[in-house]
PDB file of C-alpha atoms and ligand atoms in Angstrom:
ATOM      1  CA  MET A1160     123.360 146.708  82.671  1.00 59.00           C
ATOM      2  CA  ALA A1161     122.621 147.887  79.134  1.00 66.00           C
ATOM      3  CA  LEU A1162     119.116 149.050  78.328  1.00 78.00           C
ATOM      4  CA  LEU A1163     116.843 146.031  77.974  1.00 82.00           C
ATOM      5  CA  THR A1164     114.417 146.174  75.121  1.00 78.00           C
ATOM      6  CA  GLY A1165     111.280 144.288  74.066  1.00 77.00           C
ATOM      7  CA  SER A1166     111.604 140.567  74.568  1.00 81.00           C
ATOM      8  CA  ASN A1167     114.816 140.970  76.590  1.00 92.00           C
ATOM      9  CA  LYS A1168     113.002 142.638  79.461  1.00 97.00           C
ATOM     10  CA  ILE A1169     112.657 140.695  82.692  1.00 97.00           C
ATOM     11  CA  LYS A1170     109.334 138.891  82.717  1.00 98.00           C
ATOM     12  CA  THR A1171     107.648 139.847  85.947  1.00 98.00           C
ATOM     13  CA  ALA A1172     104.593 138.719  87.897  1.00 98.00           C
ATOM     14  CA  VAL A1173     103.024 141.000  90.502  1.00 98.00           C
ATOM     15  CA  PHE A1174     101.136 139.379  93.387  1.00 98.00           C
ATOM     16  CA  ILE A1175      98.361 141.390  95.041  1.00 98.00           C
ATOM     17  CA  SER A1176      95.509 140.927  97.498  1.00 98.00           C
ATOM     18  CA  GLY A1177      93.782 144.311  97.565  1.00 98.00           C
ATOM     19  CA  THR A1178      93.774 147.788  96.075  1.00 98.00           C
ATOM     20  CA  GLY A1179      96.811 147.371  93.871  1.00 98.00           C
ATOM     21  CA  SER A1180      98.131 150.928  93.924  1.00 98.00           C
ATOM     22  CA  ASN A1181     101.705 149.593  93.998  1.00 98.00           C
ATOM     23  CA  LEU A1182     100.800 147.305  91.105  1.00 98.00           C
ATOM     24  CA  LYS A1183      99.585 150.345  89.155  1.00 98.00           C
ATOM     25  CA  SER A1184     102.808 152.221  89.825  1.00 98.00           C
ATOM     26  CA  LEU A1185     104.842 149.175  88.723  1.00 99.00           C
ATOM     27  CA  ILE A1186     102.810 148.848  85.518  1.00 98.00           C
ATOM     28  CA  LYS A1187     103.378 152.524  84.715  1.00 98.00           C
ATOM     29  CA  PHE A1188     107.069 152.131  85.430  1.00 98.00           C
ATOM     30  CA  SER A1189     107.283 148.985  83.292  1.00 98.00           C
ATOM     31  CA  LYS A1190     106.037 150.967  80.307  1.00 98.00           C
ATOM     32  CA  LEU A1191     109.010 153.335  80.408  1.00 97.00           C
ATOM     33  CA  LYS A1192     111.775 152.696  77.932  1.00 96.00           C
ATOM     34  CA  LYS A1193     114.376 152.608  80.719  1.00 96.00           C
ATOM     35  CA  SER A1194     112.469 149.953  82.686  1.00 97.00           C
ATOM     36  CA  PRO A1195     114.216 146.565  82.819  1.00 97.00           C
ATOM     37  CA  ILE A1196     110.928 144.732  83.495  1.00 98.00           C
ATOM     38  CA  ILE A1197     107.792 143.798  81.610  1.00 98.00           C
ATOM     39  CA  ILE A1198     104.749 142.735  83.624  1.00 98.00           C
ATOM     40  CA  LYS A1199     103.384 139.510  82.210  1.00 98.00           C
ATOM     41  CA  MET A1200     101.077 138.330  84.968  1.00 98.00           C
ATOM     42  CA  ILE A1201      99.011 139.611  87.861  1.00 98.00           C
ATOM     43  CA  VAL A1202      98.362 136.973  90.504  1.00 98.00           C
ATOM     44  CA  SER A1203      95.986 137.216  93.426  1.00 97.00           C
ATOM     45  CA  ASN A1204      94.706 135.021  96.223  1.00 96.00           C
ATOM     46  CA  ASN A1205      91.554 137.140  96.280  1.00 97.00           C
ATOM     47  CA  SER A1206      89.138 137.148  93.359  1.00 97.00           C
ATOM     48  CA  GLU A1207      87.623 140.367  94.730  1.00 98.00           C
ATOM     49  CA  ALA A1208      90.910 142.275  94.806  1.00 98.00           C
ATOM     50  CA  LYS A1209      90.299 145.759  93.433  1.00 98.00           C
ATOM     51  CA  GLY A1210      93.715 145.745  91.829  1.00 98.00           C
ATOM     52  CA  LEU A1211      92.674 142.974  89.432  1.00 98.00           C
ATOM     53  CA  GLN A1212      90.977 145.711  87.376  1.00 98.00           C
ATOM     54  CA  TYR A1213      94.453 146.697  86.129  1.00 98.00           C
ATOM     55  CA  ALA A1214      94.692 143.367  84.336  1.00 98.00           C
ATOM     56  CA  ASN A1215      91.738 144.421  82.169  1.00 98.00           C
ATOM     57  CA  ILE A1216      92.826 148.027  81.803  1.00 98.00           C
ATOM     58  CA  TYR A1217      96.387 147.170  80.760  1.00 98.00           C
ATOM     59  CA  LYS A1218      95.646 143.825  79.094  1.00 98.00           C
ATOM     60  CA  ILE A1219      97.805 141.754  81.386  1.00 98.00           C
ATOM     61  CA  LYS A1220      97.114 138.092  82.102  1.00 98.00           C
ATOM     62  CA  LYS A1221      95.500 137.591  85.532  1.00 97.00           C
ATOM     63  CA  ARG A1222      95.268 134.496  87.669  1.00 96.00           C
ATOM     64  CA  VAL A1223      93.503 133.844  90.953  1.00 95.00           C
ATOM     65  CA  PHE A1224      94.727 130.976  93.134  1.00 93.00           C
ATOM     66  CA  ASP A1225      93.719 130.187  96.685  1.00 89.00           C
ATOM     67  CA  PHE A1226      97.311 129.358  97.766  1.00 87.00           C
ATOM     68  CA  LYS A1227      95.758 127.000 100.305  1.00 87.00           C
ATOM     69  CA  ASN A1228      97.557 123.750  99.628  1.00 86.00           C
ATOM     70  CA  SER A1229     100.524 122.303  97.833  1.00 84.00           C
ATOM     71  CA  LEU A1230      98.438 121.312  94.801  1.00 81.00           C
ATOM     72  CA  SER A1231      97.246 124.859  94.248  1.00 85.00           C
ATOM     73  CA  GLU A1232     100.795 126.021  94.832  1.00 88.00           C
ATOM     74  CA  LYS A1233     102.206 123.597  92.278  1.00 92.00           C
ATOM     75  CA  LYS A1234      99.753 124.957  89.710  1.00 93.00           C
ATOM     76  CA  ILE A1235     100.965 128.484  90.339  1.00 95.00           C
ATOM     77  CA  ILE A1236     104.628 127.527  90.144  1.00 97.00           C
ATOM     78  CA  ASP A1237     104.020 125.631  86.890  1.00 96.00           C
ATOM     79  CA  GLU A1238     102.144 128.524  85.365  1.00 97.00           C
ATOM     80  CA  LEU A1239     104.785 131.056  86.383  1.00 98.00           C
ATOM     81  CA  LYS A1240     107.528 128.841  84.930  1.00 98.00           C
ATOM     82  CA  GLN A1241     105.550 128.270  81.720  1.00 98.00           C
ATOM     83  CA  ASN A1242     105.334 132.029  81.326  1.00 97.00           C
ATOM     84  CA  ASN A1243     109.099 132.338  81.904  1.00 98.00           C
ATOM     85  CA  ILE A1244     108.600 134.577  84.907  1.00 98.00           C
ATOM     86  CA  ASN A1245     111.980 135.605  86.334  1.00 97.00           C
ATOM     87  CA  LEU A1246     110.870 138.159  88.896  1.00 98.00           C
ATOM     88  CA  ILE A1247     107.987 138.173  91.356  1.00 98.00           C
ATOM     89  CA  CYS A1248     106.995 141.429  93.027  1.00 99.00           C
ATOM     90  CA  LEU A1249     104.762 141.081  96.060  1.00 98.00           C
ATOM     91  CA  ALA A1250     102.711 144.249  96.405  1.00 98.00           C
ATOM     92  CA  GLY A1251     100.180 144.166  99.202  1.00 98.00           C
ATOM     93  CA  PHE A1252     100.042 140.374  98.945  1.00 98.00           C
ATOM     94  CA  MET A1253      98.587 139.073 102.184  1.00 95.00           C
ATOM     95  CA  LYS A1254      99.500 135.379 101.995  1.00 94.00           C
ATOM     96  CA  ILE A1255     102.689 133.871 103.327  1.00 93.00           C
ATOM     97  CA  LEU A1256     104.449 131.921 100.588  1.00 94.00           C
ATOM     98  CA  SER A1257     105.646 128.420 101.428  1.00 93.00           C
ATOM     99  CA  LYS A1258     109.319 127.467 101.710  1.00 94.00           C
ATOM    100  CA  ASN A1259     108.933 125.369  98.591  1.00 94.00           C
ATOM    101  CA  PHE A1260     107.555 128.282  96.614  1.00 96.00           C
ATOM    102  CA  ILE A1261     110.360 130.581  97.736  1.00 97.00           C
ATOM    103  CA  LYS A1262     112.922 127.913  96.860  1.00 96.00           C
ATOM    104  CA  SER A1263     111.443 127.631  93.364  1.00 96.00           C
ATOM    105  CA  PHE A1264     112.192 131.318  92.749  1.00 97.00           C
ATOM    106  CA  LYS A1265     115.328 131.735  94.813  1.00 95.00           C
ATOM    107  CA  GLY A1266     116.525 135.357  94.916  1.00 96.00           C
ATOM    108  CA  GLN A1267     113.765 136.369  92.506  1.00 98.00           C
ATOM    109  CA  ILE A1268     111.006 137.461  94.891  1.00 98.00           C
ATOM    110  CA  LEU A1269     110.750 141.022  96.169  1.00 98.00           C
ATOM    111  CA  ASN A1270     108.342 142.520  98.686  1.00 98.00           C
ATOM    112  CA  ILE A1271     107.430 146.033  99.727  1.00 98.00           C
ATOM    113  CA  HIS A1272     106.667 146.546 103.390  1.00 98.00           C
ATOM    114  CA  PRO A1273     105.284 149.697 105.020  1.00 98.00           C
ATOM    115  CA  SER A1274     107.855 150.164 107.795  1.00 98.00           C
ATOM    116  CA  LEU A1275     111.558 150.673 108.226  1.00 98.00           C
ATOM    117  CA  LEU A1276     112.439 146.989 108.610  1.00 98.00           C
ATOM    118  CA  PRO A1277     113.640 145.284 110.731  1.00 98.00           C
ATOM    119  CA  LYS A1278     111.215 147.386 112.787  1.00 98.00           C
ATOM    120  CA  TYR A1279     107.580 146.285 112.705  1.00 98.00           C
ATOM    121  CA  LYS A1280     107.365 143.091 110.744  1.00 98.00           C
ATOM    122  CA  GLY A1281     103.854 141.857 110.022  1.00 97.00           C
ATOM    123  CA  LEU A1282     100.666 143.913 110.233  1.00 97.00           C
ATOM    124  CA  ASN A1283      99.620 147.254 111.739  1.00 98.00           C
ATOM    125  CA  THR A1284     102.971 148.919 111.160  1.00 98.00           C
ATOM    126  CA  HIS A1285     101.608 152.478 111.199  1.00 98.00           C
ATOM    127  CA  GLU A1286      99.759 151.965 114.492  1.00 98.00           C
ATOM    128  CA  LYS A1287     102.983 150.652 116.009  1.00 98.00           C
ATOM    129  CA  ALA A1288     105.132 153.554 114.763  1.00 98.00           C
ATOM    130  CA  ILE A1289     102.646 156.091 116.151  1.00 98.00           C
ATOM    131  CA  LYS A1290     102.176 154.266 119.454  1.00 98.00           C
ATOM    132  CA  ASN A1291     105.938 154.114 119.977  1.00 98.00           C
ATOM    133  CA  LYS A1292     106.242 157.808 119.152  1.00 98.00           C
ATOM    134  CA  ASP A1293     108.775 157.128 116.432  1.00 98.00           C
ATOM    135  CA  LYS A1294     110.104 160.213 114.681  1.00 98.00           C
ATOM    136  CA  TYR A1295     110.309 158.362 111.404  1.00 98.00           C
ATOM    137  CA  SER A1296     108.622 155.455 109.760  1.00 98.00           C
ATOM    138  CA  GLY A1297     108.775 154.585 106.067  1.00 98.00           C
ATOM    139  CA  CYS A1298     108.914 151.698 103.672  1.00 98.00           C
ATOM    140  CA  THR A1299     111.300 148.933 102.692  1.00 98.00           C
ATOM    141  CA  VAL A1300     111.857 146.783  99.639  1.00 98.00           C
ATOM    142  CA  HIS A1301     113.488 143.465 100.498  1.00 98.00           C
ATOM    143  CA  TYR A1302     114.116 140.017  99.115  1.00 98.00           C
ATOM    144  CA  VAL A1303     111.632 137.435 100.355  1.00 98.00           C
ATOM    145  CA  SER A1304     112.977 134.657 102.531  1.00 96.00           C
ATOM    146  CA  SER A1305     111.101 131.956 104.388  1.00 92.00           C
ATOM    147  CA  LYS A1306     110.907 134.141 107.522  1.00 93.00           C
ATOM    148  CA  LEU A1307     108.226 136.840 107.387  1.00 93.00           C
ATOM    149  CA  ASP A1308     109.541 140.290 106.381  1.00 94.00           C
ATOM    150  CA  SER A1309     113.093 139.191 107.206  1.00 94.00           C
ATOM    151  CA  GLY A1310     114.880 138.807 103.861  1.00 97.00           C
ATOM    152  CA  LYS A1311     117.787 141.004 102.828  1.00 98.00           C
ATOM    153  CA  ILE A1312     116.887 144.699 102.752  1.00 98.00           C
ATOM    154  CA  ILE A1313     117.568 146.348  99.403  1.00 98.00           C
ATOM    155  CA  ASN A1314     116.210 149.855  99.748  1.00 98.00           C
ATOM    156  CA  GLN A1315     114.342 152.046 102.229  1.00 98.00           C
ATOM    157  CA  LYS A1316     112.685 155.443 102.329  1.00 98.00           C
ATOM    158  CA  LYS A1317     112.136 157.343 105.556  1.00 98.00           C
ATOM    159  CA  VAL A1318     108.938 159.291 106.170  1.00 98.00           C
ATOM    160  CA  ARG A1319     108.523 161.728 109.082  1.00 98.00           C
ATOM    161  CA  VAL A1320     105.808 160.838 111.585  1.00 98.00           C
ATOM    162  CA  ASN A1321     103.886 164.037 112.377  1.00 98.00           C
ATOM    163  CA  LYS A1322     102.455 164.954 115.750  1.00 96.00           C
ATOM    164  CA  PHE A1323      98.846 164.585 114.658  1.00 97.00           C
ATOM    165  CA  ASP A1324      99.286 161.584 112.385  1.00 98.00           C
ATOM    166  CA  THR A1325      96.710 158.819 112.512  1.00 98.00           C
ATOM    167  CA  PRO A1326      97.549 155.376 111.084  1.00 98.00           C
ATOM    168  CA  LYS A1327      95.501 156.412 108.059  1.00 98.00           C
ATOM    169  CA  SER A1328      97.268 159.713 107.407  1.00 98.00           C
ATOM    170  CA  LEU A1329     100.683 158.138 107.913  1.00 98.00           C
ATOM    171  CA  ALA A1330      99.811 155.192 105.648  1.00 98.00           C
ATOM    172  CA  LYS A1331      98.758 157.633 102.933  1.00 98.00           C
ATOM    173  CA  ARG A1332     102.083 159.500 102.989  1.00 98.00           C
ATOM    174  CA  ILE A1333     104.098 156.291 103.126  1.00 98.00           C
ATOM    175  CA  LEU A1334     102.151 154.805 100.223  1.00 98.00           C
ATOM    176  CA  ILE A1335     103.157 157.770  98.037  1.00 98.00           C
ATOM    177  CA  GLN A1336     106.776 156.903  98.776  1.00 98.00           C
ATOM    178  CA  GLU A1337     106.177 153.181  98.159  1.00 98.00           C
ATOM    179  CA  HIS A1338     105.069 154.026  94.636  1.00 98.00           C
ATOM    180  CA  LYS A1339     108.475 155.608  94.020  1.00 98.00           C
ATOM    181  CA  LEU A1340     110.615 153.212  96.033  1.00 98.00           C
ATOM    182  CA  TYR A1341     109.556 149.982  94.324  1.00 98.00           C
ATOM    183  CA  PRO A1342     110.437 151.100  90.765  1.00 98.00           C
ATOM    184  CA  ALA A1343     113.619 152.814  92.000  1.00 98.00           C
ATOM    185  CA  THR A1344     114.689 149.590  93.694  1.00 98.00           C
ATOM    186  CA  ILE A1345     114.080 147.537  90.582  1.00 98.00           C
ATOM    187  CA  MET A1346     116.195 150.009  88.617  1.00 97.00           C
ATOM    188  CA  LYS A1347     118.874 149.707  91.282  1.00 96.00           C
ATOM    189  CA  ILE A1348     118.899 145.881  91.261  1.00 97.00           C
ATOM    190  CA  PHE A1349     119.089 145.546  87.517  1.00 94.00           C
ATOM    191  CA  SER A1350     121.577 148.296  86.839  1.00 85.00           C
ATOM    192  CA  LEU A1351     124.239 146.680  89.009  1.00 60.00           C
TER     193      LEU A1351
HETATM  194  C1  LIG B 278     101.082 148.741 100.960  1.00 55.86           C
HETATM  195  O1  LIG B 278     101.231 149.656 102.014  1.00 55.86           O
HETATM  196  C2  LIG B 278     102.108 147.637 101.058  1.00 55.86           C
HETATM  197  O2  LIG B 278     103.340 148.068 101.530  1.00 55.86           O
HETATM  198  C3  LIG B 278     101.453 146.744 102.073  1.00 55.86           C
HETATM  199  O3  LIG B 278     100.084 146.756 101.724  1.00 55.86           O
HETATM  200  C4  LIG B 278      99.774 147.986 101.077  1.00 55.86           C
HETATM  201  C5  LIG B 278      99.193 147.611  99.743  1.00 55.86           C
HETATM  202  O4  LIG B 278      98.714 148.686  99.040  1.00 55.86           O
HETATM  203  N1  LIG B 278     102.086 145.451 102.129  1.00 55.86           N
HETATM  204  P1  LIG B 278      98.319 148.537  97.514  1.00 55.86           P
HETATM  205  O5  LIG B 278      97.435 147.302  97.372  1.00 55.86           O
HETATM  206  O6  LIG B 278      99.564 148.433  96.701  1.00 55.86           O
HETATM  207  O7  LIG B 278      97.538 149.789  97.203  1.00 55.86           O
END
């Protein structure tokens, strides 16, 4: 794909629930000339999410929705469509999106997950990798389907599990790789 500039960039929303370090890395990436995306909205189900600070810092529109029922969901879908959002990046977003939501953005929702999928879907991935004495864990970027952490895998990065790793130390090293993998995957998808 040719270099996308200004208003031709892919309008992206990032969904978060917590710290937002992946959001920060995506924002930084989006500011590069070579980036095919522009981040137009930050969406959270949690008004206390630390990552919402990046909306103020980088002057990006933020929205908080409870995602609890179909009415709240319709509001989100409408708002995303009104803002011409073509790509949704889930980044530490702890809600499961409904089938209807996923259908409304078919093939346009990505997620980053802290394991080498299909191993360890769901929570506590680092605990599981350590408990099972895996040599490697890592992270995965995949398309979102209606089954949790089961959509088509796009890209993965392996990270060695060390002998004395705790879930915390392993999570820290994997997170560093997540910050590289998500932008690299977006480059990969849109340069095909
Ligand atoms: C990341 O490890 C992500 O893969 C997982 O939750 C964590 C979120 O971290 N789903 P952050 O909010 O991006 O800092």
